[in-house]
Amino acid sequence: MILKNILSRIGQMIIVLFVLSTITFILMKLTPGDPVDKILHLDVANVSSEQIEATKQKLGLDQPVVIQYIQWLGQIVQLNFGTSYQTGEPVINELIYYTPPTAFIAILTIIIVFIVAVPLGIIAAKYYHTWIDTLIRTVTSFTVSIPSFFLGTLLIYVFAQKFNLLPSSGLDSLAGYVLPVVALSIGMSAYYVRLMRSNLVELYQSKEVEAARLRGMSERYILWKDLFKPAIIPVVTVLGMSIGSLIGGTVVIENLFSIPGIGHFLVDSIRARDYPVVQGAVLMIGFLVVLANTISDLLLLWLDPKRRYNKNRKKTKVARQDGEM
């Protein structure tokens, strides 16, 4: 069953990446500006029309758009993303260099979100309608509304400029990840604290919990054996759906902290009209998002075996109906 889900997800990933590549290619062609102007610096240099045409021919930009797309798609199938107009390096090499910092920041952010959100959500639910619950809800209501770029700017001022405790840019050491991850995780954690709390509060009021208490079960047993898994499943579901927005937030944070990640690389390439890099970077980001969603779905299947059972029942029912027809 797990293997079928993995194969199904791989098929969906291929379709999503194909659609994404097509949309990206079309949007880049519709974007104002000519990459040849940037490559030859036509704004500051005198270049002959012969040189312009030769550059277009070298890059394949003299071909019809449909031919350009077919050629580019054929390269993508072979994992050849072309050559960067700016550096002359293969795009795949650039992506291999710039992707790990972005992926590492996203992974660290998710880990911090779980470490913060799950315990605080449990505490808020356990002390429902007490001053502890009120304090947690007040703090999370405030932090969830703070944009990550504003929080990042504030963190730079306090911890980098004012007290000089942490670096404000670059990734020369692991300390360089602290401020970007904190800027991304605070607002995100606040949302999942509230989600975890609301899930547990609803479950605590269920008849099953009342019955467990009447049987003499301890509160700790009820929480970890009966409530934790049903409460964490919606959190994992929503987190998997929000991976795209997390990657989008990473793009902003990378530019704020001058981190050499794929988001920073993408913005620079858009400014330079570096079509192969932009298309390759968008596909890489799309791949990371789809991969994260796949991992989230597989994790949900492991946490909730009923999902596998329900899927099998639906398939069996459909097969029986088709057989009867």
PDB file of C-alpha atoms in Angstrom:
ATOM      1  CA  MET A   1       0.000   0.000   0.000  1.00  0.00           C
ATOM      2  CA  ILE A   2       2.801   2.415   0.911  1.00  0.00           C
ATOM      3  CA  LEU A   3       4.569   1.548  -2.360  1.00  0.00           C
ATOM      4  CA  LYS A   4       1.391   2.303  -4.339  1.00  0.00           C
ATOM      5  CA  ASN A   5       1.098   5.681  -2.621  1.00  0.00           C
ATOM      6  CA  ILE A   6       4.722   6.490  -3.392  1.00  0.00           C
ATOM      7  CA  LEU A   7       4.297   5.572  -7.071  1.00  0.00           C
ATOM      8  CA  SER A   8       1.062   7.554  -7.234  1.00  0.00           C
ATOM      9  CA  ARG A   9       2.806  10.563  -5.718  1.00  0.00           C
ATOM     10  CA  ILE A  10       5.681  10.272  -8.191  1.00  0.00           C
ATOM     11  CA  GLY A  11       3.166  10.354 -11.041  1.00  0.00           C
ATOM     12  CA  GLN A  12       1.453  13.406  -9.552  1.00  0.00           C
ATOM     13  CA  MET A  13       4.852  15.058  -9.065  1.00  0.00           C
ATOM     14  CA  ILE A  14       5.704  14.602 -12.748  1.00  0.00           C
ATOM     15  CA  ILE A  15       2.380  16.145 -13.808  1.00  0.00           C
ATOM     16  CA  VAL A  16       2.742  19.089 -11.410  1.00  0.00           C
ATOM     17  CA  LEU A  17       6.308  19.795 -12.513  1.00  0.00           C
ATOM     18  CA  PHE A  18       5.300  19.591 -16.186  1.00  0.00           C
ATOM     19  CA  VAL A  19       2.483  22.118 -15.685  1.00  0.00           C
ATOM     20  CA  LEU A  20       4.755  24.315 -13.574  1.00  0.00           C
ATOM     21  CA  SER A  21       7.509  24.242 -16.194  1.00  0.00           C
ATOM     22  CA  THR A  22       5.053  25.226 -18.939  1.00  0.00           C
ATOM     23  CA  ILE A  23       3.611  28.118 -16.935  1.00  0.00           C
ATOM     24  CA  THR A  24       7.085  29.326 -15.954  1.00  0.00           C
ATOM     25  CA  PHE A  25       8.317  29.212 -19.553  1.00  0.00           C
ATOM     26  CA  ILE A  26       5.294  31.191 -20.788  1.00  0.00           C
ATOM     27  CA  LEU A  27       5.584  33.798 -18.031  1.00  0.00           C
ATOM     28  CA  MET A  28       9.283  34.320 -18.697  1.00  0.00           C
ATOM     29  CA  LYS A  29       8.569  34.909 -22.374  1.00  0.00           C
ATOM     30  CA  LEU A  30       5.826  37.413 -21.471  1.00  0.00           C
ATOM     31  CA  THR A  31       8.078  39.286 -19.034  1.00  0.00           C
ATOM     32  CA  PRO A  32       9.222  42.673 -20.404  1.00  0.00           C
ATOM     33  CA  GLY A  33      12.887  42.932 -21.293  1.00  0.00           C
ATOM     34  CA  ASP A  34      15.390  41.043 -23.400  1.00  0.00           C
ATOM     35  CA  PRO A  35      18.080  38.862 -21.803  1.00  0.00           C
ATOM     36  CA  VAL A  36      20.453  39.795 -24.642  1.00  0.00           C
ATOM     37  CA  ASP A  37      20.313  43.414 -23.445  1.00  0.00           C
ATOM     38  CA  LYS A  38      21.533  42.291 -20.012  1.00  0.00           C
ATOM     39  CA  ILE A  39      24.189  39.933 -21.381  1.00  0.00           C
ATOM     40  CA  LEU A  40      25.740  42.478 -23.758  1.00  0.00           C
ATOM     41  CA  HIS A  41      25.107  45.476 -21.448  1.00  0.00           C
ATOM     42  CA  LEU A  42      23.455  47.429 -24.238  1.00  0.00           C
ATOM     43  CA  ASP A  43      22.623  50.236 -21.824  1.00  0.00           C
ATOM     44  CA  VAL A  44      26.313  51.157 -21.394  1.00  0.00           C
ATOM     45  CA  ALA A  45      28.058  49.615 -24.423  1.00  0.00           C
ATOM     46  CA  ASN A  46      27.879  50.074 -28.170  1.00  0.00           C
ATOM     47  CA  VAL A  47      27.192  46.694 -29.745  1.00  0.00           C
ATOM     48  CA  SER A  48      26.611  45.995 -33.401  1.00  0.00           C
ATOM     49  CA  SER A  49      23.439  44.340 -34.635  1.00  0.00           C
ATOM     50  CA  GLU A  50      25.573  41.429 -35.900  1.00  0.00           C
ATOM     51  CA  GLN A  51      26.776  40.740 -32.356  1.00  0.00           C
ATOM     52  CA  ILE A  52      23.212  40.901 -31.052  1.00  0.00           C
ATOM     53  CA  GLU A  53      21.999  38.415 -33.658  1.00  0.00           C
ATOM     54  CA  ALA A  54      24.975  36.133 -33.041  1.00  0.00           C
ATOM     55  CA  THR A  55      24.238  36.115 -29.307  1.00  0.00           C
ATOM     56  CA  LYS A  56      20.573  35.311 -29.912  1.00  0.00           C
ATOM     57  CA  GLN A  57      21.548  32.486 -32.254  1.00  0.00           C
ATOM     58  CA  LYS A  58      24.050  31.121 -29.718  1.00  0.00           C
ATOM     59  CA  LEU A  59      21.390  31.073 -26.983  1.00  0.00           C
ATOM     60  CA  GLY A  60      18.689  29.719 -29.305  1.00  0.00           C
ATOM     61  CA  LEU A  61      16.550  32.823 -28.833  1.00  0.00           C
ATOM     62  CA  ASP A  62      16.227  33.296 -32.586  1.00  0.00           C
ATOM     63  CA  GLN A  63      14.037  30.183 -32.810  1.00  0.00           C
ATOM     64  CA  PRO A  64      10.218  30.321 -32.614  1.00  0.00           C
ATOM     65  CA  VAL A  65       8.868  30.146 -29.061  1.00  0.00           C
ATOM     66  CA  VAL A  66       7.323  26.700 -29.618  1.00  0.00           C
ATOM     67  CA  ILE A  67      10.660  25.298 -30.807  1.00  0.00           C
ATOM     68  CA  GLN A  68      12.433  26.887 -27.825  1.00  0.00           C
ATOM     69  CA  TYR A  69       9.942  25.259 -25.462  1.00  0.00           C
ATOM     70  CA  ILE A  70      10.251  21.801 -27.058  1.00  0.00           C
ATOM     71  CA  GLN A  71      14.047  21.981 -26.964  1.00  0.00           C
ATOM     72  CA  TRP A  72      14.027  23.155 -23.338  1.00  0.00           C
ATOM     73  CA  LEU A  73      11.560  20.443 -22.326  1.00  0.00           C
ATOM     74  CA  GLY A  74      13.743  17.833 -23.989  1.00  0.00           C
ATOM     75  CA  GLN A  75      16.699  19.072 -21.948  1.00  0.00           C
ATOM     76  CA  ILE A  76      14.694  19.023 -18.704  1.00  0.00           C
ATOM     77  CA  VAL A  77      13.810  15.344 -19.226  1.00  0.00           C
ATOM     78  CA  GLN A  78      17.565  14.681 -19.290  1.00  0.00           C
ATOM     79  CA  LEU A  79      18.047  16.841 -16.143  1.00  0.00           C
ATOM     80  CA  ASN A  80      19.821  19.415 -18.273  1.00  0.00           C
ATOM     81  CA  PHE A  81      18.553  22.846 -17.215  1.00  0.00           C
ATOM     82  CA  GLY A  82      20.743  24.724 -19.667  1.00  0.00           C
ATOM     83  CA  THR A  83      23.496  27.242 -19.004  1.00  0.00           C
ATOM     84  CA  SER A  84      23.269  30.418 -16.956  1.00  0.00           C
ATOM     85  CA  TYR A  85      23.404  33.611 -19.021  1.00  0.00           C
ATOM     86  CA  GLN A  86      25.209  35.390 -16.167  1.00  0.00           C
ATOM     87  CA  THR A  87      27.912  32.938 -15.136  1.00  0.00           C
ATOM     88  CA  GLY A  88      28.151  30.546 -18.067  1.00  0.00           C
ATOM     89  CA  GLU A  89      27.886  27.648 -15.604  1.00  0.00           C
ATOM     90  CA  PRO A  90      25.428  24.747 -15.988  1.00  0.00           C
ATOM     91  CA  VAL A  91      22.212  25.642 -14.150  1.00  0.00           C
ATOM     92  CA  ILE A  92      22.126  22.239 -12.437  1.00  0.00           C
ATOM     93  CA  ASN A  93      25.469  23.030 -10.762  1.00  0.00           C
ATOM     94  CA  GLU A  94      24.131  26.385  -9.577  1.00  0.00           C
ATOM     95  CA  LEU A  95      21.010  24.718  -8.163  1.00  0.00           C
ATOM     96  CA  ILE A  96      23.069  22.078  -6.359  1.00  0.00           C
ATOM     97  CA  TYR A  97      25.057  24.884  -4.713  1.00  0.00           C
ATOM     98  CA  TYR A  98      22.133  27.168  -3.770  1.00  0.00           C
ATOM     99  CA  THR A  99      19.425  24.640  -2.814  1.00  0.00           C
ATOM    100  CA  PRO A 100      20.898  23.129   0.419  1.00  0.00           C
ATOM    101  CA  PRO A 101      20.780  26.374   2.483  1.00  0.00           C
ATOM    102  CA  THR A 102      17.115  26.876   1.579  1.00  0.00           C
ATOM    103  CA  ALA A 103      16.215  23.261   2.336  1.00  0.00           C
ATOM    104  CA  PHE A 104      18.151  23.367   5.624  1.00  0.00           C
ATOM    105  CA  ILE A 105      16.400  26.563   6.743  1.00  0.00           C
ATOM    106  CA  ALA A 106      12.991  25.067   5.896  1.00  0.00           C
ATOM    107  CA  ILE A 107      13.762  21.806   7.744  1.00  0.00           C
ATOM    108  CA  LEU A 108      15.062  23.639  10.815  1.00  0.00           C
ATOM    109  CA  THR A 109      11.969  25.858  10.800  1.00  0.00           C
ATOM    110  CA  ILE A 110       9.628  22.847  10.722  1.00  0.00           C
ATOM    111  CA  ILE A 111      11.552  21.202  13.572  1.00  0.00           C
ATOM    112  CA  ILE A 112      11.386  24.369  15.705  1.00  0.00           C
ATOM    113  CA  VAL A 113       7.674  24.756  14.940  1.00  0.00           C
ATOM    114  CA  PHE A 114       6.972  21.231  16.223  1.00  0.00           C
ATOM    115  CA  ILE A 115       9.203  21.632  19.269  1.00  0.00           C
ATOM    116  CA  VAL A 116       7.422  24.868  20.235  1.00  0.00           C
ATOM    117  CA  ALA A 117       3.860  24.313  19.008  1.00  0.00           C
ATOM    118  CA  VAL A 118       3.148  20.818  20.329  1.00  0.00           C
ATOM    119  CA  PRO A 119       4.131  21.352  24.005  1.00  0.00           C
ATOM    120  CA  LEU A 120       2.568  24.836  24.203  1.00  0.00           C
ATOM    121  CA  GLY A 121      -0.620  23.584  22.550  1.00  0.00           C
ATOM    122  CA  ILE A 122      -0.813  20.722  25.055  1.00  0.00           C
ATOM    123  CA  ILE A 123      -0.209  23.069  28.015  1.00  0.00           C
ATOM    124  CA  ALA A 124      -2.830  25.565  26.799  1.00  0.00           C
ATOM    125  CA  ALA A 125      -5.404  22.786  26.366  1.00  0.00           C
ATOM    126  CA  LYS A 126      -4.587  21.148  29.693  1.00  0.00           C
ATOM    127  CA  TYR A 127      -5.022  24.462  31.537  1.00  0.00           C
ATOM    128  CA  TYR A 128      -8.022  25.507  29.476  1.00  0.00           C
ATOM    129  CA  HIS A 129      -9.564  28.835  30.586  1.00  0.00           C
ATOM    130  CA  THR A 130      -6.837  29.519  33.170  1.00  0.00           C
ATOM    131  CA  TRP A 131      -4.301  32.346  33.201  1.00  0.00           C
ATOM    132  CA  ILE A 132      -1.777  30.032  31.500  1.00  0.00           C
ATOM    133  CA  ASP A 133      -4.133  29.409  28.602  1.00  0.00           C
ATOM    134  CA  THR A 134      -4.942  33.123  28.385  1.00  0.00           C
ATOM    135  CA  LEU A 135      -1.253  34.059  28.352  1.00  0.00           C
ATOM    136  CA  ILE A 136      -0.417  31.564  25.593  1.00  0.00           C
ATOM    137  CA  ARG A 137      -3.382  32.677  23.486  1.00  0.00           C
ATOM    138  CA  THR A 138      -2.490  36.354  23.945  1.00  0.00           C
ATOM    139  CA  VAL A 139       1.151  35.874  22.961  1.00  0.00           C
ATOM    140  CA  THR A 140       0.308  33.699  19.954  1.00  0.00           C
ATOM    141  CA  SER A 141      -2.396  36.134  18.781  1.00  0.00           C
ATOM    142  CA  PHE A 142       0.263  38.847  18.747  1.00  0.00           C
ATOM    143  CA  THR A 143       3.113  36.874  17.170  1.00  0.00           C
ATOM    144  CA  VAL A 144       1.006  35.226  14.466  1.00  0.00           C
ATOM    145  CA  SER A 145       0.248  38.652  12.981  1.00  0.00           C
ATOM    146  CA  ILE A 146       3.890  39.777  12.715  1.00  0.00           C
ATOM    147  CA  PRO A 147       5.295  39.479   9.154  1.00  0.00           C
ATOM    148  CA  SER A 148       8.510  37.468   8.977  1.00  0.00           C
ATOM    149  CA  PHE A 149      10.411  40.221   7.155  1.00  0.00           C
ATOM    150  CA  PHE A 150       9.522  42.766   9.895  1.00  0.00           C
ATOM    151  CA  LEU A 151      10.499  40.299  12.591  1.00  0.00           C
ATOM    152  CA  GLY A 152      13.731  39.561  10.735  1.00  0.00           C
ATOM    153  CA  THR A 153      14.571  43.263  10.552  1.00  0.00           C
ATOM    154  CA  LEU A 154      13.895  43.616  14.289  1.00  0.00           C
ATOM    155  CA  LEU A 155      16.080  40.599  15.080  1.00  0.00           C
ATOM    156  CA  ILE A 156      18.935  42.011  13.003  1.00  0.00           C
ATOM    157  CA  TYR A 157      18.758  45.321  14.877  1.00  0.00           C
ATOM    158  CA  VAL A 158      18.632  43.731  18.343  1.00  0.00           C
ATOM    159  CA  PHE A 159      20.928  40.702  18.089  1.00  0.00           C
ATOM    160  CA  ALA A 160      23.321  41.750  15.306  1.00  0.00           C
ATOM    161  CA  GLN A 161      23.655  45.525  15.477  1.00  0.00           C
ATOM    162  CA  LYS A 162      22.757  46.394  19.073  1.00  0.00           C
ATOM    163  CA  PHE A 163      24.392  43.516  20.990  1.00  0.00           C
ATOM    164  CA  ASN A 164      26.509  41.935  18.220  1.00  0.00           C
ATOM    165  CA  LEU A 165      25.599  38.410  19.353  1.00  0.00           C
ATOM    166  CA  LEU A 166      24.713  36.847  16.007  1.00  0.00           C
ATOM    167  CA  PRO A 167      25.640  37.500  12.366  1.00  0.00           C
ATOM    168  CA  SER A 168      23.161  39.506  10.309  1.00  0.00           C
ATOM    169  CA  SER A 169      24.088  38.018   6.940  1.00  0.00           C
ATOM    170  CA  GLY A 170      25.736  35.043   5.296  1.00  0.00           C
ATOM    171  CA  LEU A 171      26.222  31.473   6.455  1.00  0.00           C
ATOM    172  CA  ASP A 172      29.854  31.431   7.518  1.00  0.00           C
ATOM    173  CA  SER A 173      28.849  29.329  10.559  1.00  0.00           C
ATOM    174  CA  LEU A 174      25.800  27.592  11.997  1.00  0.00           C
ATOM    175  CA  ALA A 175      25.087  30.788  13.935  1.00  0.00           C
ATOM    176  CA  GLY A 176      24.081  32.345  10.620  1.00  0.00           C
ATOM    177  CA  TYR A 177      20.991  30.128  10.551  1.00  0.00           C
ATOM    178  CA  VAL A 178      19.684  31.260  13.950  1.00  0.00           C
ATOM    179  CA  LEU A 179      18.074  34.608  13.087  1.00  0.00           C
ATOM    180  CA  PRO A 180      16.518  33.478   9.742  1.00  0.00           C
ATOM    181  CA  VAL A 181      15.023  30.355  11.339  1.00  0.00           C
ATOM    182  CA  VAL A 182      13.696  32.307  14.333  1.00  0.00           C
ATOM    183  CA  ALA A 183      12.164  34.925  12.020  1.00  0.00           C
ATOM    184  CA  LEU A 184      10.339  32.213  10.072  1.00  0.00           C
ATOM    185  CA  SER A 185       9.337  29.978  12.983  1.00  0.00           C
ATOM    186  CA  ILE A 186       7.850  32.461  15.482  1.00  0.00           C
ATOM    187  CA  GLY A 187       4.751  33.391  13.510  1.00  0.00           C
ATOM    188  CA  MET A 188       4.373  29.873  12.150  1.00  0.00           C
ATOM    189  CA  SER A 189       4.680  28.329  15.618  1.00  0.00           C
ATOM    190  CA  ALA A 190       1.988  30.633  16.964  1.00  0.00           C
ATOM    191  CA  TYR A 191      -0.491  29.371  14.382  1.00  0.00           C
ATOM    192  CA  TYR A 192       0.196  25.713  15.156  1.00  0.00           C
ATOM    193  CA  VAL A 193       0.045  26.299  18.916  1.00  0.00           C
ATOM    194  CA  ARG A 194      -3.508  27.534  18.450  1.00  0.00           C
ATOM    195  CA  LEU A 195      -4.348  24.657  16.118  1.00  0.00           C
ATOM    196  CA  MET A 196      -2.965  22.043  18.524  1.00  0.00           C
ATOM    197  CA  ARG A 197      -4.794  23.674  21.436  1.00  0.00           C
ATOM    198  CA  SER A 198      -8.154  23.780  19.647  1.00  0.00           C
ATOM    199  CA  ASN A 199      -7.802  20.126  18.577  1.00  0.00           C
ATOM    200  CA  LEU A 200      -7.057  18.967  22.125  1.00  0.00           C
ATOM    201  CA  VAL A 201      -9.768  21.120  23.741  1.00  0.00           C
ATOM    202  CA  GLU A 202     -12.337  19.563  21.429  1.00  0.00           C
ATOM    203  CA  LEU A 203     -11.055  16.062  22.142  1.00  0.00           C
ATOM    204  CA  TYR A 204     -10.954  16.640  25.916  1.00  0.00           C
ATOM    205  CA  GLN A 205     -14.687  17.370  25.801  1.00  0.00           C
ATOM    206  CA  SER A 206     -15.546  14.142  23.961  1.00  0.00           C
ATOM    207  CA  LYS A 207     -17.521  11.283  25.493  1.00  0.00           C
ATOM    208  CA  GLU A 208     -14.602   8.908  24.990  1.00  0.00           C
ATOM    209  CA  VAL A 209     -12.442  10.959  27.365  1.00  0.00           C
ATOM    210  CA  GLU A 210     -15.238  11.075  29.948  1.00  0.00           C
ATOM    211  CA  ALA A 211     -15.551   7.294  29.709  1.00  0.00           C
ATOM    212  CA  ALA A 212     -11.766   6.871  30.114  1.00  0.00           C
ATOM    213  CA  ARG A 213     -11.835   9.042  33.229  1.00  0.00           C
ATOM    214  CA  LEU A 214     -14.705   7.003  34.679  1.00  0.00           C
ATOM    215  CA  ARG A 215     -12.622   3.872  34.133  1.00  0.00           C
ATOM    216  CA  GLY A 216      -9.916   5.457  36.307  1.00  0.00           C
ATOM    217  CA  MET A 217      -7.409   6.252  33.560  1.00  0.00           C
ATOM    218  CA  SER A 218      -4.861   8.929  34.458  1.00  0.00           C
ATOM    219  CA  GLU A 219      -4.783  12.259  32.591  1.00  0.00           C
ATOM    220  CA  ARG A 220      -1.314  11.448  31.273  1.00  0.00           C
ATOM    221  CA  TYR A 221      -2.509   8.100  29.898  1.00  0.00           C
ATOM    222  CA  ILE A 222      -5.545   9.737  28.285  1.00  0.00           C
ATOM    223  CA  LEU A 223      -3.396  12.442  26.674  1.00  0.00           C
ATOM    224  CA  TRP A 224      -0.679  10.231  25.178  1.00  0.00           C
ATOM    225  CA  LYS A 225      -2.686   7.087  24.410  1.00  0.00           C
ATOM    226  CA  ASP A 226      -6.043   8.486  23.332  1.00  0.00           C
ATOM    227  CA  LEU A 227      -5.669  12.153  22.369  1.00  0.00           C
ATOM    228  CA  PHE A 228      -2.188  12.920  21.094  1.00  0.00           C
ATOM    229  CA  LYS A 229      -2.365  11.089  17.772  1.00  0.00           C
ATOM    230  CA  PRO A 230      -5.826  12.409  16.754  1.00  0.00           C
ATOM    231  CA  ALA A 231      -4.715  15.921  17.748  1.00  0.00           C
ATOM    232  CA  ILE A 232      -1.410  15.839  15.858  1.00  0.00           C
ATOM    233  CA  ILE A 233      -2.891  14.522  12.589  1.00  0.00           C
ATOM    234  CA  PRO A 234      -4.590  17.833  11.598  1.00  0.00           C
ATOM    235  CA  VAL A 235      -1.369  19.670  12.489  1.00  0.00           C
ATOM    236  CA  VAL A 236       0.670  17.480  10.128  1.00  0.00           C
ATOM    237  CA  THR A 237      -2.008  17.864   7.432  1.00  0.00           C
ATOM    238  CA  VAL A 238      -2.032  21.663   7.578  1.00  0.00           C
ATOM    239  CA  LEU A 239       1.749  21.835   7.869  1.00  0.00           C
ATOM    240  CA  GLY A 240       2.131  19.785   4.700  1.00  0.00           C
ATOM    241  CA  MET A 241      -0.235  22.159   2.896  1.00  0.00           C
ATOM    242  CA  SER A 242       1.696  25.220   4.113  1.00  0.00           C
ATOM    243  CA  ILE A 243       5.125  24.102   2.869  1.00  0.00           C
ATOM    244  CA  GLY A 244       4.684  26.279  -0.221  1.00  0.00           C
ATOM    245  CA  SER A 245       4.145  29.423   1.853  1.00  0.00           C
ATOM    246  CA  LEU A 246       7.130  28.455   4.019  1.00  0.00           C
ATOM    247  CA  ILE A 247       9.372  28.243   0.949  1.00  0.00           C
ATOM    248  CA  GLY A 248       7.953  31.589  -0.199  1.00  0.00           C
ATOM    249  CA  GLY A 249       8.823  33.077   3.183  1.00  0.00           C
ATOM    250  CA  THR A 250      12.305  31.634   2.866  1.00  0.00           C
ATOM    251  CA  VAL A 251      12.792  33.580  -0.389  1.00  0.00           C
ATOM    252  CA  VAL A 252      12.068  36.857   1.437  1.00  0.00           C
ATOM    253  CA  ILE A 253      14.221  35.956   4.445  1.00  0.00           C
ATOM    254  CA  GLU A 254      17.175  34.929   2.259  1.00  0.00           C
ATOM    255  CA  ASN A 255      17.211  38.318   0.587  1.00  0.00           C
ATOM    256  CA  LEU A 256      16.870  40.087   3.950  1.00  0.00           C
ATOM    257  CA  PHE A 257      19.768  38.175   5.518  1.00  0.00           C
ATOM    258  CA  SER A 258      21.841  37.905   2.293  1.00  0.00           C
ATOM    259  CA  ILE A 259      21.799  34.122   2.466  1.00  0.00           C
ATOM    260  CA  PRO A 260      23.109  32.341  -0.653  1.00  0.00           C
ATOM    261  CA  GLY A 261      20.004  30.205  -1.036  1.00  0.00           C
ATOM    262  CA  ILE A 262      17.826  29.405  -4.001  1.00  0.00           C
ATOM    263  CA  GLY A 263      15.421  32.260  -3.171  1.00  0.00           C
ATOM    264  CA  HIS A 264      18.169  34.882  -3.220  1.00  0.00           C
ATOM    265  CA  PHE A 265      19.563  33.294  -6.380  1.00  0.00           C
ATOM    266  CA  LEU A 266      16.120  33.351  -8.013  1.00  0.00           C
ATOM    267  CA  VAL A 267      15.537  37.052  -7.324  1.00  0.00           C
ATOM    268  CA  ASP A 268      18.953  37.986  -8.756  1.00  0.00           C
ATOM    269  CA  SER A 269      18.279  35.861 -11.838  1.00  0.00           C
ATOM    270  CA  ILE A 270      14.877  37.476 -12.426  1.00  0.00           C
ATOM    271  CA  ARG A 271      16.504  40.905 -12.369  1.00  0.00           C
ATOM    272  CA  ALA A 272      19.121  39.715 -14.877  1.00  0.00           C
ATOM    273  CA  ARG A 273      16.521  38.043 -17.147  1.00  0.00           C
ATOM    274  CA  ASP A 274      18.481  34.805 -16.784  1.00  0.00           C
ATOM    275  CA  TYR A 275      15.731  32.574 -18.200  1.00  0.00           C
ATOM    276  CA  PRO A 276      17.390  29.144 -17.743  1.00  0.00           C
ATOM    277  CA  VAL A 277      18.184  29.853 -14.090  1.00  0.00           C
ATOM    278  CA  VAL A 278      14.717  31.224 -13.298  1.00  0.00           C
ATOM    279  CA  GLN A 279      13.024  28.239 -14.912  1.00  0.00           C
ATOM    280  CA  GLY A 280      15.349  25.778 -13.199  1.00  0.00           C
ATOM    281  CA  ALA A 281      14.989  27.471  -9.795  1.00  0.00           C
ATOM    282  CA  VAL A 282      11.188  27.508 -10.017  1.00  0.00           C
ATOM    283  CA  LEU A 283      11.184  23.816 -10.909  1.00  0.00           C
ATOM    284  CA  MET A 284      13.508  23.054  -7.991  1.00  0.00           C
ATOM    285  CA  ILE A 285      11.264  24.950  -5.566  1.00  0.00           C
ATOM    286  CA  GLY A 286       8.239  23.145  -6.988  1.00  0.00           C
ATOM    287  CA  PHE A 287      10.017  19.828  -6.545  1.00  0.00           C
ATOM    288  CA  LEU A 288      10.825  20.639  -2.895  1.00  0.00           C
ATOM    289  CA  VAL A 289       7.199  21.582  -2.196  1.00  0.00           C
ATOM    290  CA  VAL A 290       5.781  18.449  -3.844  1.00  0.00           C
ATOM    291  CA  LEU A 291       8.386  16.276  -2.089  1.00  0.00           C
ATOM    292  CA  ALA A 292       7.472  17.802   1.291  1.00  0.00           C
ATOM    293  CA  ASN A 293       3.774  17.207   0.623  1.00  0.00           C
ATOM    294  CA  THR A 294       4.520  13.596  -0.312  1.00  0.00           C
ATOM    295  CA  ILE A 295       6.434  13.054   2.928  1.00  0.00           C
ATOM    296  CA  SER A 296       3.551  14.662   4.829  1.00  0.00           C
ATOM    297  CA  ASP A 297       1.007  12.332   3.211  1.00  0.00           C
ATOM    298  CA  LEU A 298       3.109   9.260   3.952  1.00  0.00           C
ATOM    299  CA  LEU A 299       3.506  10.412   7.549  1.00  0.00           C
ATOM    300  CA  LEU A 300      -0.266  10.772   7.819  1.00  0.00           C
ATOM    301  CA  LEU A 301      -0.741   7.237   6.512  1.00  0.00           C
ATOM    302  CA  TRP A 302       1.633   6.015   9.220  1.00  0.00           C
ATOM    303  CA  LEU A 303      -0.084   8.049  11.954  1.00  0.00           C
ATOM    304  CA  ASP A 304      -3.604   7.158  10.859  1.00  0.00           C
ATOM    305  CA  PRO A 305      -3.935   3.570   9.538  1.00  0.00           C
ATOM    306  CA  LYS A 306      -7.657   4.217   9.002  1.00  0.00           C
ATOM    307  CA  ARG A 307      -6.742   6.293   5.953  1.00  0.00           C
ATOM    308  CA  ARG A 308      -5.219   3.220   4.294  1.00  0.00           C
ATOM    309  CA  TYR A 309      -8.245   1.143   5.258  1.00  0.00           C
ATOM    310  CA  ASN A 310     -10.715   3.736   3.931  1.00  0.00           C
ATOM    311  CA  LYS A 311      -8.812   4.066   0.670  1.00  0.00           C
ATOM    312  CA  ASN A 312      -8.861   0.292   0.196  1.00  0.00           C
ATOM    313  CA  ARG A 313     -12.596   0.178   0.969  1.00  0.00           C
ATOM    314  CA  LYS A 314     -13.340   2.912  -1.569  1.00  0.00           C
ATOM    315  CA  LYS A 315     -11.308   1.158  -4.271  1.00  0.00           C
ATOM    316  CA  THR A 316     -12.994  -2.178  -3.517  1.00  0.00           C
ATOM    317  CA  LYS A 317     -16.439  -0.572  -3.604  1.00  0.00           C
ATOM    318  CA  VAL A 318     -15.734   1.122  -6.935  1.00  0.00           C
ATOM    319  CA  ALA A 319     -14.403  -2.142  -8.394  1.00  0.00           C
ATOM    320  CA  ARG A 320     -17.556  -3.998  -7.275  1.00  0.00           C
ATOM    321  CA  GLN A 321     -19.820  -1.345  -8.803  1.00  0.00           C
ATOM    322  CA  ASP A 322     -17.900  -1.530 -12.078  1.00  0.00           C
ATOM    323  CA  GLY A 323     -18.196  -5.326 -12.034  1.00  0.00           C
ATOM    324  CA  GLU A 324     -21.963  -5.156 -11.453  1.00  0.00           C
ATOM    325  CA  MET A 325     -22.366  -2.761 -14.339  1.00  0.00           C
TER     326      MET A 325
END
